[in-house]
Structure formats: structure tokens, C-alpha cells
XYZ file of C-alpha atoms in Angstrom:
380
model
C 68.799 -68.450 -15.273
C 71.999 -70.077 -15.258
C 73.421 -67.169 -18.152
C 76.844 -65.829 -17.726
C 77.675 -62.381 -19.131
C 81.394 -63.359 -19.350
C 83.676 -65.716 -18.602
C 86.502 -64.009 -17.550
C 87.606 -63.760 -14.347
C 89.831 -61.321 -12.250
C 92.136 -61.268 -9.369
C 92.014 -60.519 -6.056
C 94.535 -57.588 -6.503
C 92.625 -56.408 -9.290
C 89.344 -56.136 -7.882
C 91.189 -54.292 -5.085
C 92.804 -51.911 -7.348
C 89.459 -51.354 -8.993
C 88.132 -50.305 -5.783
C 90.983 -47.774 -5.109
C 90.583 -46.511 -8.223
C 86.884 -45.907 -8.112
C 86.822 -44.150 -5.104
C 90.088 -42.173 -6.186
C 88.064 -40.759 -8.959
C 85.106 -39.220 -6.790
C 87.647 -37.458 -4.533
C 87.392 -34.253 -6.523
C 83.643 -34.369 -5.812
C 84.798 -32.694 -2.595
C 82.790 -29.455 -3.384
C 79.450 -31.244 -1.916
C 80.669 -31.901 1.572
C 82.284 -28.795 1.739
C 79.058 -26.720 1.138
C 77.926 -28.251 3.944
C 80.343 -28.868 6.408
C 83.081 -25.784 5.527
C 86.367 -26.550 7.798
C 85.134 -29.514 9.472
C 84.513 -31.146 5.717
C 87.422 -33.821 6.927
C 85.560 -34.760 10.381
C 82.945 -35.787 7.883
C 85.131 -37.892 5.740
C 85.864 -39.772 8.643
C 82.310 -40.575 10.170
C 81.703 -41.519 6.360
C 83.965 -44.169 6.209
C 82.888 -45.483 9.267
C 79.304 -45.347 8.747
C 79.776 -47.237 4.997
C 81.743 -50.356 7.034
C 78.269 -51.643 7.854
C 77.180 -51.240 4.247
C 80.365 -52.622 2.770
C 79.686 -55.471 4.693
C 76.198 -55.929 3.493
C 77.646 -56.178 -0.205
C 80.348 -58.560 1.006
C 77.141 -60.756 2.014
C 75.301 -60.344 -0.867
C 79.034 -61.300 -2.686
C 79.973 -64.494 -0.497
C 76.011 -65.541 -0.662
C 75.321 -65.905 -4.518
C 79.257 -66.389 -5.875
C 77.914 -66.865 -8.884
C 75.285 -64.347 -9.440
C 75.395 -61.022 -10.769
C 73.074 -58.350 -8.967
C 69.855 -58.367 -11.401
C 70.347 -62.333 -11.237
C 69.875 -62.243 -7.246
C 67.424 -60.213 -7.322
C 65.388 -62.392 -9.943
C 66.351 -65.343 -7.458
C 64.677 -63.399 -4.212
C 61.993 -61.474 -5.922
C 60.661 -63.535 -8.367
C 60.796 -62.738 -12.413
C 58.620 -60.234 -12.974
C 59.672 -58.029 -9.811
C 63.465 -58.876 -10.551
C 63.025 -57.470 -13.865
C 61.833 -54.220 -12.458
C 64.392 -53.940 -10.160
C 66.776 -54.481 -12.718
C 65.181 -51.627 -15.039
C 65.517 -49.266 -11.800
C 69.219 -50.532 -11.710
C 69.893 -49.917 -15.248
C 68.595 -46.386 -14.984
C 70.868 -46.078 -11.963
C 74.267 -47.392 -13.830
C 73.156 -45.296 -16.903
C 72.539 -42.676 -14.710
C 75.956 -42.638 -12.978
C 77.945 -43.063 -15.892
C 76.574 -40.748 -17.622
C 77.142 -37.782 -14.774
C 80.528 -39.067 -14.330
C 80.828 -38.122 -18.010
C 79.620 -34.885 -17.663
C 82.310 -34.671 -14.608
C 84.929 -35.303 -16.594
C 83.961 -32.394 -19.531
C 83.738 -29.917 -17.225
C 86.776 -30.350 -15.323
C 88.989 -30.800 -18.466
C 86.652 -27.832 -20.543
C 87.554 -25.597 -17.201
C 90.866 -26.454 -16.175
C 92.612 -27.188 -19.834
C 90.983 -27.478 -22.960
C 88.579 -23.853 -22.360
C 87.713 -23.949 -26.484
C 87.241 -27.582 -26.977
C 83.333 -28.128 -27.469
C 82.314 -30.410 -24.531
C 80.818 -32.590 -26.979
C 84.130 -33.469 -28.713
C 85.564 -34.016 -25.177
C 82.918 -36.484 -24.808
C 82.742 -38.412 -27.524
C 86.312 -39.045 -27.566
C 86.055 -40.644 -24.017
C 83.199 -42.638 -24.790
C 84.836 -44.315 -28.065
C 87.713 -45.746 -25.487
C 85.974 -47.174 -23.097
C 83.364 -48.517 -25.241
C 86.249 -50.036 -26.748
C 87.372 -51.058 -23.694
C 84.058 -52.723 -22.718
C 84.021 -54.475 -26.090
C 87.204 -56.618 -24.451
C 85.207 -57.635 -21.391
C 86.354 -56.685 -17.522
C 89.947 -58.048 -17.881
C 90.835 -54.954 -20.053
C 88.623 -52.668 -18.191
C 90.410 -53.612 -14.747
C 93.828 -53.751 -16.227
C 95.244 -50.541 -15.702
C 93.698 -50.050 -12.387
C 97.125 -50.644 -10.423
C 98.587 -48.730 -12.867
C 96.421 -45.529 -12.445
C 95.897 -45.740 -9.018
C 99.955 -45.400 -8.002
C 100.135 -42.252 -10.526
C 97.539 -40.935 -8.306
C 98.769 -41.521 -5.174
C 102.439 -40.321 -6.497
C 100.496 -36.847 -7.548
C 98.812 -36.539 -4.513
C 102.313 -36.953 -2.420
C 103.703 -34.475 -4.715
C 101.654 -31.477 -4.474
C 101.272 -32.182 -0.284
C 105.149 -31.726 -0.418
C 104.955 -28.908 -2.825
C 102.147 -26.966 -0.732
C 103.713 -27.492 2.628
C 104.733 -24.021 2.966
C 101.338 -22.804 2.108
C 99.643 -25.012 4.851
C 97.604 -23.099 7.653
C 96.774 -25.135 10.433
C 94.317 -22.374 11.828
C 92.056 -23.258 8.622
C 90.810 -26.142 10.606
C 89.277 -24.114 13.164
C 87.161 -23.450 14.690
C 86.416 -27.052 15.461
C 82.833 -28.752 15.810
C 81.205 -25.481 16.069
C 78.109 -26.252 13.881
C 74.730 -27.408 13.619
C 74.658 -31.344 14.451
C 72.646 -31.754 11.401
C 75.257 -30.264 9.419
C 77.584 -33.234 10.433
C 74.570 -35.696 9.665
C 73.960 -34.325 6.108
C 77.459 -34.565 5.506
C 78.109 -37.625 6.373
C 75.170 -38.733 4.444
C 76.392 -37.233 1.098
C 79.425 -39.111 1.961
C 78.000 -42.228 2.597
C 76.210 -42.200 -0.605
C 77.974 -39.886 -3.495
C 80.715 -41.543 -3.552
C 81.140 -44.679 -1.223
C 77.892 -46.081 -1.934
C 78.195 -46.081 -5.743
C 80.460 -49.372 -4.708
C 77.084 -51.005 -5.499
C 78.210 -51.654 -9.226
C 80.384 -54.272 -7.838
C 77.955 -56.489 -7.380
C 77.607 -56.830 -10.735
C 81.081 -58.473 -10.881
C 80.506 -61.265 -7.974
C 80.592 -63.850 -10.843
C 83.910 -62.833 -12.242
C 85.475 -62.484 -9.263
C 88.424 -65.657 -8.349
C 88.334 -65.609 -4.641
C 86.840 -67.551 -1.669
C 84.287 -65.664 0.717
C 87.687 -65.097 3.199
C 89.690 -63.585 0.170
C 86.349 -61.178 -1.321
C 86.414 -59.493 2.429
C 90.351 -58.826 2.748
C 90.545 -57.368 -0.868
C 87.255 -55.466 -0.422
C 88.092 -53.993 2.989
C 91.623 -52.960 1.767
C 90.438 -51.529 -1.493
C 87.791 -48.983 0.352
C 90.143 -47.725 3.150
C 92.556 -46.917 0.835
C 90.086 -45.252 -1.035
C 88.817 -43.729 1.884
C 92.227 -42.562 3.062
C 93.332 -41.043 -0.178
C 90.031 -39.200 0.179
C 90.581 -37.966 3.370
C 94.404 -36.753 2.866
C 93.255 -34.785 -0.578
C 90.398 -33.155 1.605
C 93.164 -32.265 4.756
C 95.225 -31.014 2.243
C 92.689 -28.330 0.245
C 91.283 -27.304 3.735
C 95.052 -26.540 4.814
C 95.674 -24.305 1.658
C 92.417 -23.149 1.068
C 90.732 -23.100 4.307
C 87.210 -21.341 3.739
C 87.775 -20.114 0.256
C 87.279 -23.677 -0.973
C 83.507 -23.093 -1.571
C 84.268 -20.751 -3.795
C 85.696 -23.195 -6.439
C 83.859 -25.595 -8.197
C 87.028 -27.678 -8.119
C 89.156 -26.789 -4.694
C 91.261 -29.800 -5.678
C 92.362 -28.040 -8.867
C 92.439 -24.627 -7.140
C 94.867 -26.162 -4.609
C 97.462 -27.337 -7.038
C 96.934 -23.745 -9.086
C 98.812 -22.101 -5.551
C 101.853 -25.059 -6.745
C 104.439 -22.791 -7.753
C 108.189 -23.614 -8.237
C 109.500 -20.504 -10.524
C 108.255 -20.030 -14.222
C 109.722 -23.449 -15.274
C 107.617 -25.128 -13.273
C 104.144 -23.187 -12.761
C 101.181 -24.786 -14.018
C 101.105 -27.639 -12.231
C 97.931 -28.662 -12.107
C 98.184 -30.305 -15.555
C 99.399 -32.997 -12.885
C 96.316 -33.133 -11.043
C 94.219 -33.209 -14.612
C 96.012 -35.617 -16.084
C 95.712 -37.919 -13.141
C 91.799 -37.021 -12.346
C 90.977 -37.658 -16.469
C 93.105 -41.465 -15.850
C 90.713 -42.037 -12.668
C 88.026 -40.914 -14.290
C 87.935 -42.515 -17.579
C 88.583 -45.580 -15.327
C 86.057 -45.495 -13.652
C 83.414 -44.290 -16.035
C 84.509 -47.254 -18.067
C 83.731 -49.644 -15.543
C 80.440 -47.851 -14.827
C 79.606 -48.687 -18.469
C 80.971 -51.642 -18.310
C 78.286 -52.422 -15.469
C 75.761 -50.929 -17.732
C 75.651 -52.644 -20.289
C 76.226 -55.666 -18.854
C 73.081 -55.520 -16.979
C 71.435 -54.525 -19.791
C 72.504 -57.417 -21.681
C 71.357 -59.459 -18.151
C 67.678 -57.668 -18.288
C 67.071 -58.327 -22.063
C 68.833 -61.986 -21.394
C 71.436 -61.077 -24.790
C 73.967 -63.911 -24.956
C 76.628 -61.297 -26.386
C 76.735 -58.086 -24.825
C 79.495 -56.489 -27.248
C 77.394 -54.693 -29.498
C 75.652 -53.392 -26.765
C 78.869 -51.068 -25.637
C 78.964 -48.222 -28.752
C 75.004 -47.996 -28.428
C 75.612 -47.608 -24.456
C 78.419 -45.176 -24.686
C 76.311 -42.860 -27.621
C 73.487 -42.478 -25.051
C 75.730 -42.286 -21.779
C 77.245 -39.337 -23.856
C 74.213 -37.677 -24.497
C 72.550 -38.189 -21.473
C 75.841 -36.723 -19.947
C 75.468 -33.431 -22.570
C 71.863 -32.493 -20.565
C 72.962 -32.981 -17.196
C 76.219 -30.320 -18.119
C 73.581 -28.066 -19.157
C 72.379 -26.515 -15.755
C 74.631 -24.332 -14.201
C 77.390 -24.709 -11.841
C 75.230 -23.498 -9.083
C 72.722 -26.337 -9.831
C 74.414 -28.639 -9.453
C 76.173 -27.745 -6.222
C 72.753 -27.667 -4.463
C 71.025 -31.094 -6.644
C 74.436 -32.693 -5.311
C 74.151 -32.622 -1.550
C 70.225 -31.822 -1.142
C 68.025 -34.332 -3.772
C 70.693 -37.648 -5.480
C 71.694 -38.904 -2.086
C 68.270 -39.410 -0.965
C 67.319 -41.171 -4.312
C 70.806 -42.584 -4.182
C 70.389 -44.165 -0.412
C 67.179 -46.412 -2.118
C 69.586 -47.863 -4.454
C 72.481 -48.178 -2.428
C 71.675 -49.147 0.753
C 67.559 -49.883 0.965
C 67.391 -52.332 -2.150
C 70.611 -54.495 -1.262
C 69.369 -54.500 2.673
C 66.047 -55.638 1.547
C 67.300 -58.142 -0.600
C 69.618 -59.426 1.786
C 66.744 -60.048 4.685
C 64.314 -61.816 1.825
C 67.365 -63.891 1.023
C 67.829 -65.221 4.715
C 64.407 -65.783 5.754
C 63.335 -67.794 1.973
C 67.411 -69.797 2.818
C 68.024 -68.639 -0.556
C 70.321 -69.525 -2.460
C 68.687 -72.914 -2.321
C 70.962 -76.140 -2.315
C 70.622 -78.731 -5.286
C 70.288 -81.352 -2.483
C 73.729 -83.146 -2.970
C 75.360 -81.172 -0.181
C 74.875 -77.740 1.818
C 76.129 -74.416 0.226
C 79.883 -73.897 1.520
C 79.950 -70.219 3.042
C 81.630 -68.680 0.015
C 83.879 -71.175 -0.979
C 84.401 -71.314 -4.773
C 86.440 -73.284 -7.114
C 88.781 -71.912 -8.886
C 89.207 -72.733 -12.280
């Protein structure tokens, strides 16, 4: 099926901003490696990042090879119909899935840190009318801001490392390598898939994406190291102030800017790091739906998939409302123990598959008039 979703196309510098952005948003989420690797949480950062390259470069292959397919589309051009449409159910369950815990993310943090007698449910709904307005204008709106977000980010994070300097230990980093290897493994695993691998939604923007295979791999490969980096300096950072207290918090990040203080003027700082982590956030959980319901609209083969966004967002918001319901606790342990093993089948397993049915069937196939240029694509 030929279908597009949407016409629109963006830039190479958006698409990399969107991938900043995205992984900017999961760096709160640093409360799951650091149950399991403590002071060594940044080693694991690191060994992350590498260990995703491989990965990244998988959905850079899966980009360059169908330009003009969205994920559920490849996978009804490898599988076969009826299989491709399964898939693409498990995928939509995924997308819903994600969205609808990074909307739970985003209550708690802003019930906890500033709004402690707003209902969670008001908090919610107002975030899912925005972006499902936002996904009613199509991935040119939802991208838009991503620059835009992203620097406030990195200004805030530059900020409070200045600010905390004097409260920096350098002895909370040791001692160094001192645990079980497994420890290391696990962590780098959570890593790998909580937030990295979640990079998987962009393959559902391959065909409104303007660039050549050459261009998709610079912006791709810049977007995740900066990512990656931003991730790393916020986790240096917490482990400096916090060293092993940071378990303690739900949210070290937000902890870390609570020590922030520069007389009475100027105490409560962390309204800095909320603001900027409800920005990233609501970024990226609107892209998330975005993805949503545009595979939706791809599995039930809708022409528009407009109306689709309100209906999306009302169950994302509900769906988001049961996972808040366990306790803290819970979710600390379902984090790091049982998603990244479902995660890793999504992530990395389907897309691999895919990929080795792909080369040995020579799909995509040619229409005969001349071979398929490696990634080349016009640009209109």
C-alpha cells in the first residue's frame, strides 16, 4: 500500500533536534540505573551509549532501505499482510503504551515537585488537550519547538552545574568498579532499552523525513550523542551532589537542584528544572502520540488520521491514570527488572528480524526501470 499518513516533510535539523529532545526528556528516569548500579550509575551511561551505536545503526538501515515507508508499512512489505498487521497491533500497544507512561511521568513529577493539590487527573488532561492539538497539525508543529526546548534545557542544565559546584564531592564516585559484573550488565541493559531504545518511534517518520541516506546518518548520529551526553553530564552531576543518597529520591534530578541555594531571593530553584523537564516532556509525549495514532490510522488504513488524535489522547490519559496507581516502590522495581526485557523484543529483536528478512527476500523490490539508489531521495 502506497498510503501516506502525511505529506509533510521535515528537516534535517529538525529531526535532529527531535532526537535531542527525546532523549533529554528520559534523563530524569535516572532513578532505574541508579538502583542498580549506585556510584558507578555514570560508567553505565557510557557502555549504554556505546552498546545502542549498533542498534542506531540498524534503524538507520531500516531508514535508508524503505525511504518511503513508515514502520507498520515495512513490516507489511517483509512479513506479508496478515503477519504485518499483527506486528503492527503489537506496535500500537507499544506506542500507546509509552505514551501513556510518559504521561503518568509527567503527573507525578509536577503533582510532587509543584502542584502537591492539583488532582493528577486535571494535570493530565490538560497535557493531553495540547498535544492532541498539536497532533491535529501533523509533525511540522509537533517538531517545531524542538530546537527551541532543547537549548532551554541545556541552558538549565549549565546553570545548576555552576550553581552546585561548591557542593560537588568527588569522593561520591568511589569506590570505583567494585560490584557484581552483572550489575554493570543489567545496567547497561536498562539503558540500552528505557530510554535509548524507545528511538524506535522514529521509524515511523522515515517517510517525512527530507534527507538522502548520507544526510539521515549525520543528523541521527548527532542527535543521539547529544542526547547521550546531556544524559551523562545530568547523571555526573546528581552523583557529585548526591552521591549514595540518590536512591533515596524518586527524582535525584529534582533533589539535586532542591540543594541550589543563592539566599532567600533566589531559593527554590528547581521550578527551573520543572519547568524545563514538563517542556521535554510534553515534547516528547506529543510525538509519542503523534506516532500513535499515526500507526493507528496506518493499521486501520484511515486516509485522515486527525480525528484520531482527541480519541488517542482520552485513552493515553487514562491508561496513564492506572499505571500512576501503584506505588512509588513499584515502579522502581517493574522499571529495571520486567519493561526492558519486553522492551528489548520491540526495540531491538523485531527491527533486527525485519532487517535480515529484508536482505535475504532483496526487499524493497525494484519496479524494473532501474536499481534502488542506496538512500537517495528526491527532494521535493
Amino acid at each position: 500500500a502506497k498510503m501516506r499518513i502525511e505529506k509533510a516533510r521535515i528537516s534535517g535539523p529538525q529531526f535532529l533536534f527531535t532526537i535531542v529532545c527525546f532523549l533529554q526528556a528520559s534523563s530524569f528516569l535516572t532513578l532505574f540505573v541508579v538502583d542498580v548500579a549506585r556510584q558507578d550509575s555514570w560508567i553505565v551511561i557510557l557502555s549504554g551509549i556505546v552498546c545502542f551505536l549498533p542498534v542506531l545503526w540498524l534503524y538507520r538501515t531500516l531508514m535508508v532501505r524503505f525511504p518511503d515507508k513508515n514502520l507498520l508499512q515495512v513490516f507489511e512489505e517483509v512479513y506479508g499482510r496478515a503477519v504485518g498487521k499483527v506486528l503492527g497491533l503489537l506496535y500500537v500497544w507499544y506506542f500507546i503504551t509509552l505514551t501513556s507512561l510518559n504521561l503518568a511521568d509527567l503527573g507525578s513529577i509536577t503533582e510532587s515537585a509543584v502542584m502537591e493539590r492539583t488532582s493528577m487527573v486535571v494535570l493530565l488532561v490538560m497535557c493531553v488537550i495540547v498535544s492532541s492539538w498539536a497532533v491535529w497539525f501533523g509533525i511540522r508543529v509537533v517538531t517545531r519547538y524542538s530546537f527551541l526546548f532543547s537549548s532551554l534545557a541545556v541552558l538549565i542544565l549549565t546553570a545548576s552545574v555552576l550553581f552546585l559546584m561548591s557542593q560537588m564531592d568527588l569522593q561520591n564516585f568511589l569506590p570505583m568498579l567494585d560490584q557484581p559484573v552483572m550489575k554493570y550488565v543489567q545496567g547497561t541493559h536498562v539503558i540500552t532499552t528505557i530510554p535509548f531504545g524507545e528511538l524506535v518511534a522514529l521509524l515511523m517518520i522515515t517517510p517525512n523525513l527530507q534527507l538522502s541516506g548520507k544526510e539521515i546518518s549525520k543528523y541521527l548520529f548527532s542527535g543521539f550523542l547529544l542526547g547521550g551526553i546531556y544524559f551523562l553530564i545530568t547523571m555526573v552531576r546528581d552523583i557529585a551532589v548526591l552521591g549514595n543518597t540518590m536512591n533515596l529520591y524518586s527524582f535525584p534530578s529534582l533533589m539535586a537542584f532542591r540543594l541550589i541555594n543563592l539566599g532567600n531571593a533566589l531559593s527554590r530553584m528547581e521550578i527551573l528544572f520543572v519547568i524545563a523537564l514538563v517542556l521535554l516532556l510534553f515534547f516528547k509525549i506529543t510525538f509519542l502520540q503523534y506516532v500513535s495514532v499515526a500507526a493507528v490510522a496506518q493499521l486501520t488504513e484511515t486516509r485522515s488520521f486527525r480525528h484520531l488524535a482527541l480519541a488517542a489522547g482520552a485513552l493515553m490519559a487514562a491508561y496513564g491514570l492506572t499505571m500512576h496507581q501503584p506505588s512509588e516502590v513499584q515502579y522502581a522495581v517493574t522499571g529495571p527488572e520486567s519493561t526492558p526485557i519486553v522492551w528489548t523484543f520491540f526495540e531491538i529483536f523485531i527491527p533486527f528480524l525485519t532487517y535480515l528478512l529484508a536482505k535475504l527476500r532483496k526487499l524493497p523490490k525494484t519496479d524494473g526501470k532501474k536499481p534502488a539508489t542506496k538512500g537517495k531521495r528526491c527532494r521535493t
